[in-house]
Coordinates of C-alpha atoms in Angstrom, one line a residue:
M10 CA -67.4 -157.5 -103.6
A11 CA -68.9 -157.4 -100.1
F12 CA -67.3 -158.0 -96.7
T13 CA -68.5 -159.9 -93.7
A14 CA -69.9 -157.9 -90.8
R15 CA -67.3 -159.4 -88.5
S16 CA -64.4 -158.1 -90.6
I17 CA -66.0 -154.7 -91.0
A18 CA -66.4 -154.5 -87.2
N19 CA -62.7 -155.5 -86.8
L20 CA -61.6 -152.8 -89.2
K21 CA -63.5 -150.2 -87.2
D22 CA -61.9 -151.5 -84.1
Q23 CA -58.4 -151.1 -85.6
V24 CA -58.6 -147.8 -87.5
N25 CA -58.5 -144.5 -85.7
I26 CA -60.9 -142.0 -87.2
V27 CA -58.7 -139.1 -86.1
D28 CA -55.8 -140.5 -88.0
V29 CA -57.9 -141.0 -91.2
V30 CA -59.6 -137.5 -91.1
S31 CA -56.3 -135.7 -90.3
R32 CA -54.8 -137.1 -93.5
A33 CA -57.6 -135.3 -95.4
L34 CA -57.8 -132.0 -93.5
P35 CA -56.1 -130.1 -90.7
L36 CA -57.5 -130.8 -87.2
K37 CA -56.8 -129.1 -83.9
R38 CA -57.5 -130.6 -80.5
S39 CA -60.4 -128.9 -78.7
G40 CA -61.1 -130.4 -75.3
S41 CA -61.7 -134.1 -75.6
S42 CA -62.3 -134.0 -79.4
Y43 CA -60.8 -132.4 -82.5
K44 CA -62.0 -129.5 -84.7
G45 CA -61.6 -128.6 -88.3
V46 CA -63.2 -126.8 -91.3
C47 CA -66.0 -129.1 -92.7
P48 CA -65.1 -130.6 -96.1
F49 CA -68.7 -131.2 -96.9
H50 CA -70.0 -127.5 -97.0
N51 CA -68.4 -124.1 -97.4
E52 CA -67.5 -122.5 -94.1
K53 CA -64.8 -120.3 -92.6
T54 CA -65.4 -121.0 -88.9
P55 CA -64.6 -124.6 -88.0
S56 CA -67.8 -126.5 -87.0
F57 CA -66.5 -130.0 -87.9
N58 CA -65.9 -132.2 -84.8
V59 CA -64.2 -135.6 -84.6
S60 CA -64.5 -137.6 -81.4
E61 CA -61.7 -140.0 -80.8
Q62 CA -63.5 -141.7 -77.9
K63 CA -66.7 -142.3 -79.9
Q64 CA -64.9 -142.8 -83.2
M65 CA -67.5 -140.5 -84.9
F66 CA -67.5 -137.2 -86.8
Y67 CA -70.3 -134.5 -86.7
C68 CA -70.7 -131.1 -88.3
F69 CA -72.8 -128.6 -86.5
G70 CA -73.2 -126.6 -89.7
C71 CA -74.4 -129.1 -92.4
L72 CA -75.2 -131.9 -89.8
A73 CA -73.1 -134.5 -91.6
S74 CA -72.2 -137.3 -89.3
G75 CA -71.0 -140.9 -89.2
D76 CA -68.1 -143.3 -88.5
V77 CA -64.8 -143.7 -90.2
I78 CA -66.2 -145.6 -93.2
E79 CA -68.9 -142.9 -93.7
F80 CA -66.2 -140.2 -93.7
V81 CA -64.2 -142.0 -96.4
K82 CA -67.3 -142.6 -98.4
R83 CA -68.3 -138.9 -98.4
Y84 CA -64.8 -137.4 -98.7
Y85 CA -63.6 -139.5 -101.5
N86 CA -67.0 -140.0 -103.2
L87 CA -66.9 -143.9 -102.9
E88 CA -69.4 -146.7 -102.5
F89 CA -69.5 -148.4 -99.1
N90 CA -67.4 -151.5 -100.1
D91 CA -64.9 -149.3 -102.0
A92 CA -64.5 -147.2 -98.8
V93 CA -63.9 -150.3 -96.8
S94 CA -61.3 -151.6 -99.3
R95 CA -59.5 -148.3 -99.3
L96 CA -59.2 -148.3 -95.5
A97 CA -58.2 -152.0 -95.4
N98 CA -55.4 -151.4 -98.0
E99 CA -54.1 -148.3 -96.2
Y100 CA -53.9 -150.0 -92.9
S101 CA -53.0 -153.5 -94.1
I102 CA -56.1 -155.1 -92.5
E103 CA -57.3 -158.5 -93.9
M104 CA -60.9 -158.6 -94.9
E105 CA -63.2 -161.5 -95.3
E106 CA -65.5 -161.5 -98.3
T107 CA -69.1 -162.7 -97.9
K108 CA -70.2 -165.9 -99.5
G109 CA -73.9 -165.5 -100.3
S110 CA -76.0 -163.4 -97.9
N111 CA -74.2 -161.3 -95.4
E112 CA -74.1 -162.6 -91.8
N113 CA -76.2 -161.1 -89.0
L114 CA -74.0 -160.4 -86.0
D115 CA -76.9 -158.9 -84.0
K116 CA -78.2 -162.3 -83.0
Y117 CA -74.8 -163.2 -81.4
Y118 CA -74.7 -159.9 -79.5
K119 CA -78.2 -160.6 -78.3
I120 CA -77.3 -164.1 -77.1
N121 CA -74.2 -162.7 -75.2
K122 CA -76.3 -159.9 -73.7
D123 CA -78.9 -162.4 -72.5
A124 CA -76.1 -164.7 -71.1
A125 CA -74.6 -161.7 -69.3
E126 CA -77.9 -160.8 -67.7
F127 CA -78.4 -164.5 -66.6
F128 CA -75.0 -164.6 -65.0
Y129 CA -75.6 -161.2 -63.3
K130 CA -78.9 -162.4 -61.9
S131 CA -77.4 -165.6 -60.6
F132 CA -74.7 -163.5 -59.0
T133 CA -77.0 -161.0 -57.2
E134 CA -80.4 -162.5 -56.6
K135 CA -79.4 -165.3 -54.2
A136 CA -76.5 -166.5 -52.1
N137 CA -73.8 -168.1 -54.1
K138 CA -70.1 -169.0 -54.1
G139 CA -69.2 -166.4 -56.7
Y140 CA -70.5 -163.5 -54.7
S141 CA -68.8 -164.7 -51.6
Y142 CA -65.5 -165.0 -53.5
M143 CA -65.7 -161.5 -54.9
K144 CA -66.7 -160.1 -51.5
N145 CA -63.7 -161.8 -49.9
R146 CA -61.6 -160.1 -52.6
S147 CA -63.0 -156.7 -51.3
I148 CA -64.8 -155.7 -54.5
T149 CA -67.8 -153.5 -53.6
P150 CA -71.3 -153.9 -55.1
Q151 CA -70.9 -150.6 -57.0
Y152 CA -68.0 -152.0 -59.0
L153 CA -69.4 -155.5 -59.3
K154 CA -72.4 -153.8 -61.0
K155 CA -70.2 -151.5 -63.1
Y156 CA -68.4 -154.4 -64.7
G157 CA -71.5 -156.6 -64.9
I158 CA -69.7 -159.4 -63.0
G159 CA -71.8 -162.6 -62.7
Y160 CA -71.8 -166.2 -61.6
A161 CA -72.1 -169.5 -63.4
D162 CA -73.7 -172.0 -61.1
Q163 CA -72.6 -175.6 -60.6
E164 CA -75.5 -177.1 -62.7
W165 CA -74.8 -178.5 -66.1
N166 CA -77.5 -176.8 -68.1
S167 CA -78.8 -173.7 -66.3
L168 CA -77.6 -171.2 -68.9
Y169 CA -78.6 -173.6 -71.8
D170 CA -82.1 -173.8 -70.5
Y171 CA -82.3 -170.1 -70.0
L172 CA -81.1 -169.2 -73.5
K173 CA -83.4 -171.9 -75.0
S174 CA -86.3 -170.2 -73.2
K175 CA -85.3 -167.0 -75.0
G176 CA -85.6 -168.7 -78.4
H177 CA -81.9 -169.0 -79.2
E178 CA -80.6 -171.9 -81.2
E179 CA -78.0 -174.4 -80.1
K180 CA -75.7 -173.8 -83.1
D181 CA -75.5 -170.1 -82.2
M182 CA -74.7 -170.9 -78.5
M183 CA -72.1 -173.3 -79.7
E184 CA -70.5 -170.7 -82.0
L185 CA -70.1 -168.4 -79.0
G186 CA -68.6 -171.1 -76.8
L187 CA -71.4 -170.9 -74.2
I188 CA -72.3 -174.5 -74.4
S189 CA -70.6 -177.8 -75.4
E190 CA -72.1 -181.0 -76.8
S191 CA -71.4 -184.6 -76.0
K192 CA -73.3 -187.7 -77.2
G193 CA -76.2 -185.6 -78.4
K194 CA -76.6 -183.7 -75.1
Y195 CA -75.8 -180.0 -74.5
Y196 CA -74.2 -178.7 -71.3
D197 CA -72.9 -175.3 -70.1
K198 CA -69.3 -174.4 -70.8
F199 CA -69.0 -172.2 -67.7
R200 CA -69.8 -173.8 -64.4
N201 CA -69.0 -172.8 -60.8
R202 CA -67.1 -169.7 -61.9
V203 CA -67.1 -165.9 -61.4
I204 CA -68.0 -164.5 -64.8
F205 CA -66.4 -161.3 -66.3
P206 CA -68.3 -160.1 -69.4
I207 CA -65.9 -158.8 -72.1
I208 CA -67.4 -155.7 -73.6
N209 CA -65.9 -153.9 -76.6
T210 CA -65.6 -150.1 -77.0
R211 CA -69.0 -150.0 -78.8
G212 CA -70.7 -151.4 -75.7
K213 CA -71.4 -154.9 -77.1
V214 CA -70.9 -158.0 -75.0
I215 CA -68.5 -160.1 -77.2
G216 CA -67.4 -162.8 -74.8
F217 CA -66.8 -163.9 -71.2
G218 CA -64.0 -164.8 -68.9
G219 CA -64.7 -167.3 -66.1
R220 CA -62.6 -167.5 -63.0
A221 CA -62.6 -170.9 -61.2
I222 CA -63.7 -170.7 -57.6
A223 CA -62.8 -174.3 -56.5
K224 CA -59.1 -175.1 -56.5
E225 CA -59.8 -178.5 -58.3
D226 CA -61.4 -176.8 -61.2
N227 CA -59.1 -176.3 -64.2
P228 CA -58.2 -174.2 -65.9
K229 CA -58.1 -171.3 -63.5
Y230 CA -59.4 -168.9 -66.1
L231 CA -61.6 -170.1 -69.0
N232 CA -62.2 -167.6 -71.8
S233 CA -64.8 -167.6 -74.5
Q234 CA -63.6 -169.2 -77.7
E235 CA -62.9 -167.1 -80.8
S236 CA -66.2 -166.5 -82.6
K237 CA -67.8 -164.2 -85.2
V238 CA -68.0 -161.4 -82.6
F239 CA -65.0 -162.2 -80.4
Q240 CA -61.4 -162.1 -81.5
K241 CA -59.1 -161.6 -78.5
K242 CA -56.4 -160.0 -80.6
N243 CA -58.7 -157.0 -81.3
N244 CA -59.9 -156.2 -77.8
L245 CA -58.8 -155.2 -74.3
Y246 CA -60.8 -156.0 -71.2
G247 CA -62.1 -153.0 -69.4
L248 CA -61.3 -150.4 -72.1
N249 CA -65.0 -149.7 -72.6
L250 CA -65.0 -148.2 -69.1
S251 CA -61.5 -146.8 -68.9
R252 CA -61.0 -145.1 -72.3
G253 CA -62.0 -141.7 -71.0
A254 CA -59.6 -141.8 -68.1
V255 CA -56.9 -143.1 -70.5
S256 CA -57.3 -140.1 -72.7
K257 CA -57.4 -137.7 -69.7
E258 CA -54.2 -139.2 -68.1
G259 CA -52.4 -139.5 -71.4
Y260 CA -51.3 -143.1 -70.7
I261 CA -52.7 -146.6 -70.2
I262 CA -51.7 -149.3 -67.7
I263 CA -51.9 -152.8 -69.2
V264 CA -52.3 -155.6 -66.6
E265 CA -52.7 -159.3 -67.0
G266 CA -56.0 -160.2 -65.2
Y267 CA -59.6 -159.2 -64.9
M268 CA -59.3 -158.8 -61.1
D269 CA -56.3 -156.5 -61.5
V270 CA -58.4 -154.2 -63.8
V271 CA -61.4 -154.2 -61.4
S272 CA -59.3 -153.7 -58.3
L273 CA -57.2 -150.8 -59.7
Y274 CA -60.3 -149.1 -61.1
Q275 CA -62.1 -149.4 -57.7
S276 CA -59.0 -147.9 -56.1
G277 CA -59.1 -144.8 -58.3
I278 CA -56.6 -145.8 -61.0
E279 CA -59.1 -145.8 -63.9
N280 CA -56.7 -145.7 -66.9
V281 CA -56.3 -149.5 -66.9
A282 CA -57.1 -152.4 -69.2
A283 CA -56.1 -156.1 -69.6
S284 CA -54.9 -158.0 -72.6
L285 CA -57.3 -161.0 -72.2
G286 CA -54.6 -163.4 -71.2
T287 CA -52.8 -163.3 -74.5
A288 CA -49.6 -161.6 -75.7
L289 CA -50.2 -158.1 -76.9
T290 CA -51.0 -157.9 -80.6
E291 CA -50.6 -155.3 -83.3
Q292 CA -54.4 -154.8 -83.4
Q293 CA -54.4 -154.1 -79.6
A294 CA -51.6 -151.7 -80.0
R295 CA -53.5 -149.8 -82.7
L296 CA -56.6 -149.8 -80.4
I297 CA -54.5 -148.3 -77.5
K298 CA -53.0 -145.7 -79.9
R299 CA -56.5 -144.2 -80.3
Y300 CA -56.6 -143.1 -76.7
A301 CA -53.0 -142.6 -75.6
K302 CA -49.5 -142.5 -76.9
K303 CA -47.9 -143.9 -73.7
V304 CA -48.2 -147.4 -72.2
V305 CA -47.1 -148.9 -68.9
L306 CA -47.0 -152.7 -68.9
C307 CA -47.7 -154.1 -65.5
Y308 CA -47.1 -157.9 -65.7
D309 CA -46.1 -160.5 -63.2
S310 CA -42.4 -160.6 -62.4
D311 CA -42.0 -164.3 -63.1
N312 CA -40.4 -165.6 -66.3
A313 CA -43.7 -165.8 -68.1
G314 CA -44.6 -162.2 -67.1
R315 CA -41.1 -160.8 -68.1
N316 CA -41.2 -162.6 -71.4
A317 CA -44.7 -161.2 -72.1
A318 CA -43.5 -157.7 -71.2
L319 CA -40.5 -158.0 -73.6
R320 CA -42.8 -159.2 -76.5
G321 CA -45.3 -156.5 -75.7
M322 CA -42.7 -153.8 -75.7
E323 CA -41.7 -154.6 -79.2
I324 CA -45.3 -154.7 -80.5
L325 CA -46.1 -151.4 -78.9
R326 CA -42.8 -149.7 -80.0
A327 CA -43.4 -150.8 -83.6
E328 CA -46.7 -148.8 -83.5
G329 CA -44.8 -145.7 -82.4
L330 CA -46.0 -145.9 -78.7
D331 CA -43.8 -144.8 -75.8
V332 CA -43.6 -147.9 -73.6
R333 CA -42.4 -148.6 -70.1
V334 CA -42.5 -151.7 -67.8
M335 CA -43.2 -152.0 -64.1
H336 CA -43.3 -155.0 -61.9
V337 CA -45.1 -155.0 -58.6
T338 CA -42.7 -155.6 -55.7
D339 CA -42.8 -158.5 -53.2
G340 CA -44.1 -160.9 -55.9
K341 CA -47.6 -159.6 -55.5
D342 CA -50.1 -158.9 -58.3
P343 CA -51.5 -155.4 -58.8
D344 CA -54.8 -156.4 -57.0
D345 CA -53.0 -157.5 -53.8
Y346 CA -50.5 -154.7 -53.9
I347 CA -52.9 -151.8 -54.2
K348 CA -55.2 -153.3 -51.4
Q349 CA -52.3 -153.6 -49.1
N350 CA -50.4 -150.4 -50.0
G351 CA -52.9 -148.0 -51.5
K352 CA -53.2 -145.9 -54.7
N353 CA -50.2 -143.6 -54.1
A354 CA -47.8 -146.4 -53.5
F355 CA -48.9 -148.0 -56.7
L356 CA -48.6 -144.8 -58.7
Q357 CA -45.0 -144.5 -57.3
L358 CA -44.2 -147.8 -58.9
V359 CA -45.7 -146.4 -62.2
D360 CA -43.5 -143.4 -61.9
N361 CA -40.4 -145.6 -61.5
A362 CA -41.3 -147.9 -64.4
L363 CA -38.4 -148.6 -66.7
Y364 CA -38.2 -147.3 -70.3
Y365 CA -37.7 -149.6 -73.2
G366 CA -33.9 -149.8 -73.3
E367 CA -33.5 -149.8 -69.5
Y368 CA -35.9 -152.7 -69.1
K369 CA -34.4 -154.8 -71.9
I370 CA -30.9 -154.4 -70.6
A371 CA -31.9 -154.9 -67.0
D372 CA -33.7 -158.1 -67.9
A373 CA -30.9 -159.4 -70.0
I374 CA -28.3 -159.1 -67.2
K375 CA -30.5 -159.8 -64.2
D376 CA -28.9 -163.2 -63.5
L377 CA -25.3 -162.0 -63.8
N378 CA -22.9 -160.9 -61.1
L379 CA -21.2 -157.8 -62.5
K380 CA -18.4 -158.1 -60.0
D381 CA -17.4 -161.4 -61.6
H382 CA -15.3 -160.9 -64.7
H383 CA -16.8 -163.9 -66.5
D384 CA -20.3 -162.5 -65.9
R385 CA -19.2 -159.0 -67.0
I386 CA -18.0 -160.4 -70.3
N387 CA -21.3 -162.1 -70.7
A388 CA -23.0 -158.8 -69.9
I389 CA -21.1 -157.0 -72.7
K390 CA -22.3 -159.5 -75.2
R391 CA -25.9 -159.4 -74.1
I392 CA -26.0 -155.6 -73.9
A393 CA -24.4 -155.2 -77.3
A394 CA -27.1 -157.5 -78.8
I395 CA -29.7 -155.1 -77.5
L396 CA -27.8 -152.0 -78.6
R397 CA -27.8 -153.1 -82.2
T398 CA -31.7 -153.1 -82.2
M399 CA -31.8 -149.4 -81.2
T400 CA -31.6 -146.2 -83.1
P401 CA -28.1 -144.5 -83.2
G402 CA -29.2 -142.0 -80.5
E403 CA -30.5 -144.7 -78.2
R404 CA -27.4 -146.8 -78.8
E405 CA -25.1 -143.9 -77.8
E406 CA -27.2 -143.1 -74.7
Y407 CA -27.3 -146.6 -73.3
A408 CA -23.7 -147.4 -74.3
S409 CA -22.6 -144.4 -72.2
K410 CA -24.8 -145.4 -69.3
M411 CA -23.8 -149.1 -69.2
S412 CA -20.1 -148.5 -69.8
K413 CA -20.1 -146.6 -66.4
E414 CA -21.9 -149.5 -64.7
L415 CA -19.5 -152.0 -66.1
N416 CA -16.5 -149.7 -65.7
I417 CA -15.4 -150.3 -69.3
S418 CA -14.8 -148.1 -72.3
K419 CA -18.0 -147.1 -74.2
S420 CA -16.2 -148.1 -77.4
V421 CA -16.1 -151.7 -76.3
L422 CA -19.9 -151.9 -76.2
L423 CA -20.3 -149.9 -79.5
D424 CA -17.6 -152.0 -81.3
E425 CA -19.3 -155.2 -80.1
A426 CA -22.7 -154.0 -81.3
S427 CA -21.2 -153.1 -84.7
S428 CA -19.3 -156.4 -84.9
G429 CA -22.5 -158.3 -84.1
S430 CA -24.4 -156.5 -86.9
E431 CA -21.8 -157.5 -89.5
K432 CA -21.9 -161.0 -88.3
E433 CA -25.7 -161.1 -88.7
N434 CA -25.4 -159.8 -92.2
N435 CA -22.9 -162.6 -93.1
K436 CA -24.7 -165.3 -91.3
Q437 CA -26.2 -166.9 -94.4
E438 CA -22.9 -166.8 -96.3
E439 CA -20.7 -168.5 -93.6
K440 CA -21.7 -172.0 -92.5
N441 CA -20.0 -173.3 -89.4
P442 CA -20.5 -177.0 -88.8
S443 CA -20.1 -176.7 -85.1
N444 CA -23.1 -174.4 -84.9
E445 CA -25.6 -176.6 -86.7
I446 CA -27.4 -177.5 -83.5
V447 CA -28.2 -173.9 -82.7
D448 CA -30.9 -173.9 -85.5
E449 CA -32.8 -176.6 -83.7
T450 CA -35.3 -174.9 -81.5
I451 CA -36.8 -176.1 -78.3
N452 CA -40.2 -175.3 -79.7
Q453 CA -39.8 -178.0 -82.4
I454 CA -38.9 -180.5 -79.7
E455 CA -41.9 -179.5 -77.6
S456 CA -44.2 -179.7 -80.6
E457 CA -43.1 -183.2 -81.5
L458 CA -43.3 -184.2 -77.8
L459 CA -46.9 -183.0 -77.5
R460 CA -47.8 -184.7 -80.7
L461 CA -46.4 -187.9 -79.3
I462 CA -48.0 -187.9 -75.9
W463 CA -51.4 -186.8 -77.5
R464 CA -51.2 -190.1 -79.4
N465 CA -49.6 -192.2 -76.7
E466 CA -50.3 -191.0 -73.1
E467 CA -47.8 -193.6 -71.7
Y468 CA -45.0 -191.1 -72.5
I469 CA -46.4 -188.5 -70.1
L470 CA -44.6 -190.3 -67.3
K471 CA -41.4 -190.3 -69.3
V472 CA -41.7 -186.5 -69.5
D473 CA -41.6 -186.4 -65.7
E474 CA -38.3 -188.3 -65.9
N475 CA -36.9 -185.8 -68.5
P476 CA -38.2 -182.4 -67.3
E477 CA -35.6 -180.5 -69.3
L478 CA -37.6 -181.3 -72.4
V479 CA -40.3 -178.7 -71.5
E480 CA -39.5 -175.0 -71.2
H481 CA -42.7 -173.2 -72.1
D482 CA -45.6 -172.7 -69.6
S483 CA -48.2 -173.5 -72.2
V484 CA -46.7 -176.9 -72.8
R485 CA -46.6 -177.5 -69.1
R486 CA -50.3 -176.6 -68.8
I487 CA -51.3 -178.9 -71.6
I488 CA -49.3 -181.8 -70.1
Q489 CA -50.8 -181.1 -66.6
A490 CA -54.3 -181.1 -68.1
M491 CA -53.6 -184.5 -69.7
K492 CA -52.3 -185.9 -66.3
D493 CA -55.5 -184.6 -64.6
N494 CA -57.6 -186.6 -67.1
I495 CA -55.9 -190.0 -67.0
E496 CA -58.5 -192.7 -66.5
A497 CA -58.2 -195.7 -64.3
D498 CA -57.1 -197.8 -67.3
G499 CA -54.3 -195.4 -68.1
S500 CA -56.0 -193.8 -71.1
C501 CA -56.5 -190.1 -71.4
D502 CA -59.8 -188.4 -72.3
N503 CA -58.5 -185.9 -74.9
A504 CA -61.9 -184.3 -75.4
K505 CA -62.0 -183.4 -71.7
V506 CA -58.5 -182.0 -71.9
L507 CA -59.5 -179.7 -74.8
D508 CA -62.5 -178.5 -73.0
Q509 CA -60.5 -177.5 -70.0
L510 CA -57.7 -175.7 -71.8
D511 CA -58.0 -172.0 -72.4
E512 CA -58.3 -170.8 -76.0
S513 CA -54.6 -170.1 -76.7
D514 CA -53.5 -173.5 -75.4
R515 CA -56.3 -175.3 -77.3
M516 CA -55.2 -173.6 -80.5
L517 CA -51.7 -174.7 -79.9
V518 CA -52.9 -178.3 -79.6
Y519 CA -54.9 -178.0 -82.8
N520 CA -52.0 -176.5 -84.7
I521 CA -49.7 -179.3 -83.6
L522 CA -52.2 -182.0 -84.5
E523 CA -52.7 -180.4 -87.9
N524 CA -49.1 -179.5 -88.8
I525 CA -46.7 -181.8 -87.0
A526 CA -46.1 -185.2 -88.5
I527 CA -44.2 -187.9 -86.7
S528 CA -43.4 -191.6 -87.5
H529 CA -45.0 -194.5 -85.8
D530 CA -42.0 -195.7 -83.8
D531 CA -42.9 -193.9 -80.5
E532 CA -39.8 -195.1 -78.6
K533 CA -37.5 -194.0 -81.3
I534 CA -39.2 -190.6 -81.5
F535 CA -38.9 -190.0 -77.7
N536 CA -35.3 -191.0 -77.5
G537 CA -34.5 -188.8 -80.5
L538 CA -36.1 -185.8 -78.7
V539 CA -34.0 -186.5 -75.6
K540 CA -30.9 -186.7 -77.7
K541 CA -31.7 -183.5 -79.7
N542 CA -32.3 -181.6 -76.5
R543 CA -29.1 -182.8 -74.9
L544 CA -27.1 -181.7 -78.0
I545 CA -28.7 -178.2 -77.8
S546 CA -27.8 -177.9 -74.1
L547 CA -24.2 -179.0 -74.8
Q548 CA -23.9 -176.5 -77.7
R549 CA -25.2 -173.7 -75.6
E550 CA -22.6 -174.4 -72.9
V551 CA -19.8 -174.4 -75.6
E552 CA -21.0 -171.0 -76.8
R553 CA -21.1 -169.6 -73.3
I554 CA -17.5 -170.7 -72.7
N555 CA -16.3 -169.4 -76.1
N556 CA -17.9 -166.0 -75.4
I557 CA -16.0 -165.8 -72.1
L558 CA -12.8 -166.6 -73.9
R559 CA -13.5 -164.1 -76.6
Y560 CA -13.7 -161.2 -74.1
A561 CA -10.8 -162.4 -71.9
G562 CA -8.6 -159.7 -73.3
E563 CA -10.9 -157.0 -72.0
S564 CA -10.6 -158.3 -68.4
E565 CA -8.0 -159.3 -65.9
A566 CA -8.6 -163.0 -66.4
D567 CA -6.5 -165.6 -64.7
N568 CA -4.5 -167.6 -67.3
D569 CA -5.0 -170.9 -65.5
E570 CA -8.7 -170.3 -65.4
M571 CA -8.7 -169.5 -69.2
E572 CA -6.8 -172.7 -69.9
A573 CA -9.4 -174.7 -67.8
L574 CA -12.2 -173.1 -69.8
M575 CA -10.5 -174.0 -73.1
R576 CA -10.1 -177.7 -72.0
R577 CA -13.8 -177.7 -70.9
S578 CA -14.8 -176.4 -74.3
M579 CA -12.9 -179.1 -76.1
E580 CA -14.3 -181.8 -73.8
L581 CA -17.9 -180.6 -74.6
Q582 CA -17.2 -180.6 -78.3
S583 CA -15.9 -184.2 -78.1
L584 CA -19.0 -185.1 -76.1
I585 CA -21.2 -183.5 -78.9
V586 CA -19.6 -185.7 -81.5
K587 CA -20.1 -188.8 -79.3
V588 CA -23.8 -188.0 -78.6
K589 CA -24.4 -187.5 -82.3
S590 CA -22.9 -190.9 -83.1
E591 CA -25.2 -192.7 -80.5
E592 CA -28.2 -194.7 -81.7
N593 CA -31.6 -193.4 -80.6

């Protein structure tokens, strides 16, 4: 059994050598590395060093050295593939087995390196829009060079011609997402964009991010597609430069964009990296854990940013990391904020970042008026739902804190959290007919809707008439890309749409086309989605009212007001029955 070079590289990205070695022998921190007694020769004075930054071991006594796989080979007396299998099993990492001869990743790294050099020369050797754009963003030449920032010109085949002159093959350029093909002709994927090379912690160029310069160019950010050397889930932008500062400071700041990373680093905040435009993954959390045990998430304060922060917190917490969340004030991104206010002001925001429980609770009740008894009742329910996800100690701490803010007994919160847990356990045993709509998710509606409009673009206009059908930003971006590519005859060039989408949105489309089946009656499908969405909205309103009524005993609720709410709940339930009976 042999494994692909790509999966071996991924394994080394995810496994921390310090963690592996410390399971075999005691290690003590010594400066930026760790020391222990060498297991490969007899010694009393420790001369065995493990570098977390370099992910290497070295013995000054017997001169043994190598990476994490080499250590496992030597220590457990295993063959290479057996050592890889052992690590993969211990860390639950999926490995790809080779079929035939093993693949050569070096050629892909070489192509990416040549592409990065081409973009950098285009950026620095003559006047261009990319350099002007970055100059206007106040990034100095020193940091433009440090990050290897480049420029993709407006021509259709500049990069292609350059890479061909270097002897590279079209199929390899296609694999890396540097070029596309249409009707037998090849053209550059990145055009008229500032280029940010993505470099892993081993110093290899694995992909690129392209930032549009012209407003009419979509998408705003275009990333390299997944390839044999580039998997977004395994990497963080800028960590190749910042990992030393991360270890020194003891924490890492995770931001959303390339520009945020470069701007913060230039301003003296070097312990920073970006998550490549995707939600944080387990693999990225493990990578972070190599260098620091504390994480500060600094995402946009809009709904998408807050949702990304909430998801990221759970991923990082599951890996045992201490996580906090900060949002830059005044609706600015970190790049704009630090330029306007300076390093110290930004660090003050970092110091005031909210811990896990604080942020989750603050986000859950941010739209409620705690002086209004209805909203206070709603707050109790939301806070209790969060409390039941916490450890007993955390639950006690936050129940005490929030009971003071709500001016209620702590026992009310703890009882509700406990009651909710019992309800969750019995959920499968008790079926309540009035709740059947709750299981219908908006994601399913949006999936079927995208499948429909991909087949029949006429329904794009009907989506405009029913905006409540779309909740997620990714779906909005896909629909907007389709609108942008409507031809004069009303048809949509789906190939162009796919080319303009970023990787995550493109994969969403592929998954829907592959997994979502719909009937051929387009009008019936669309009307059914509108009906299903309306039922969900009505059911949510019924639940909201019922929750208020449920907690009425804990507040000084007005009887007339409670009666009005009960009448409204009954009206809504009657309306649900009526809507269900309607023909699509």
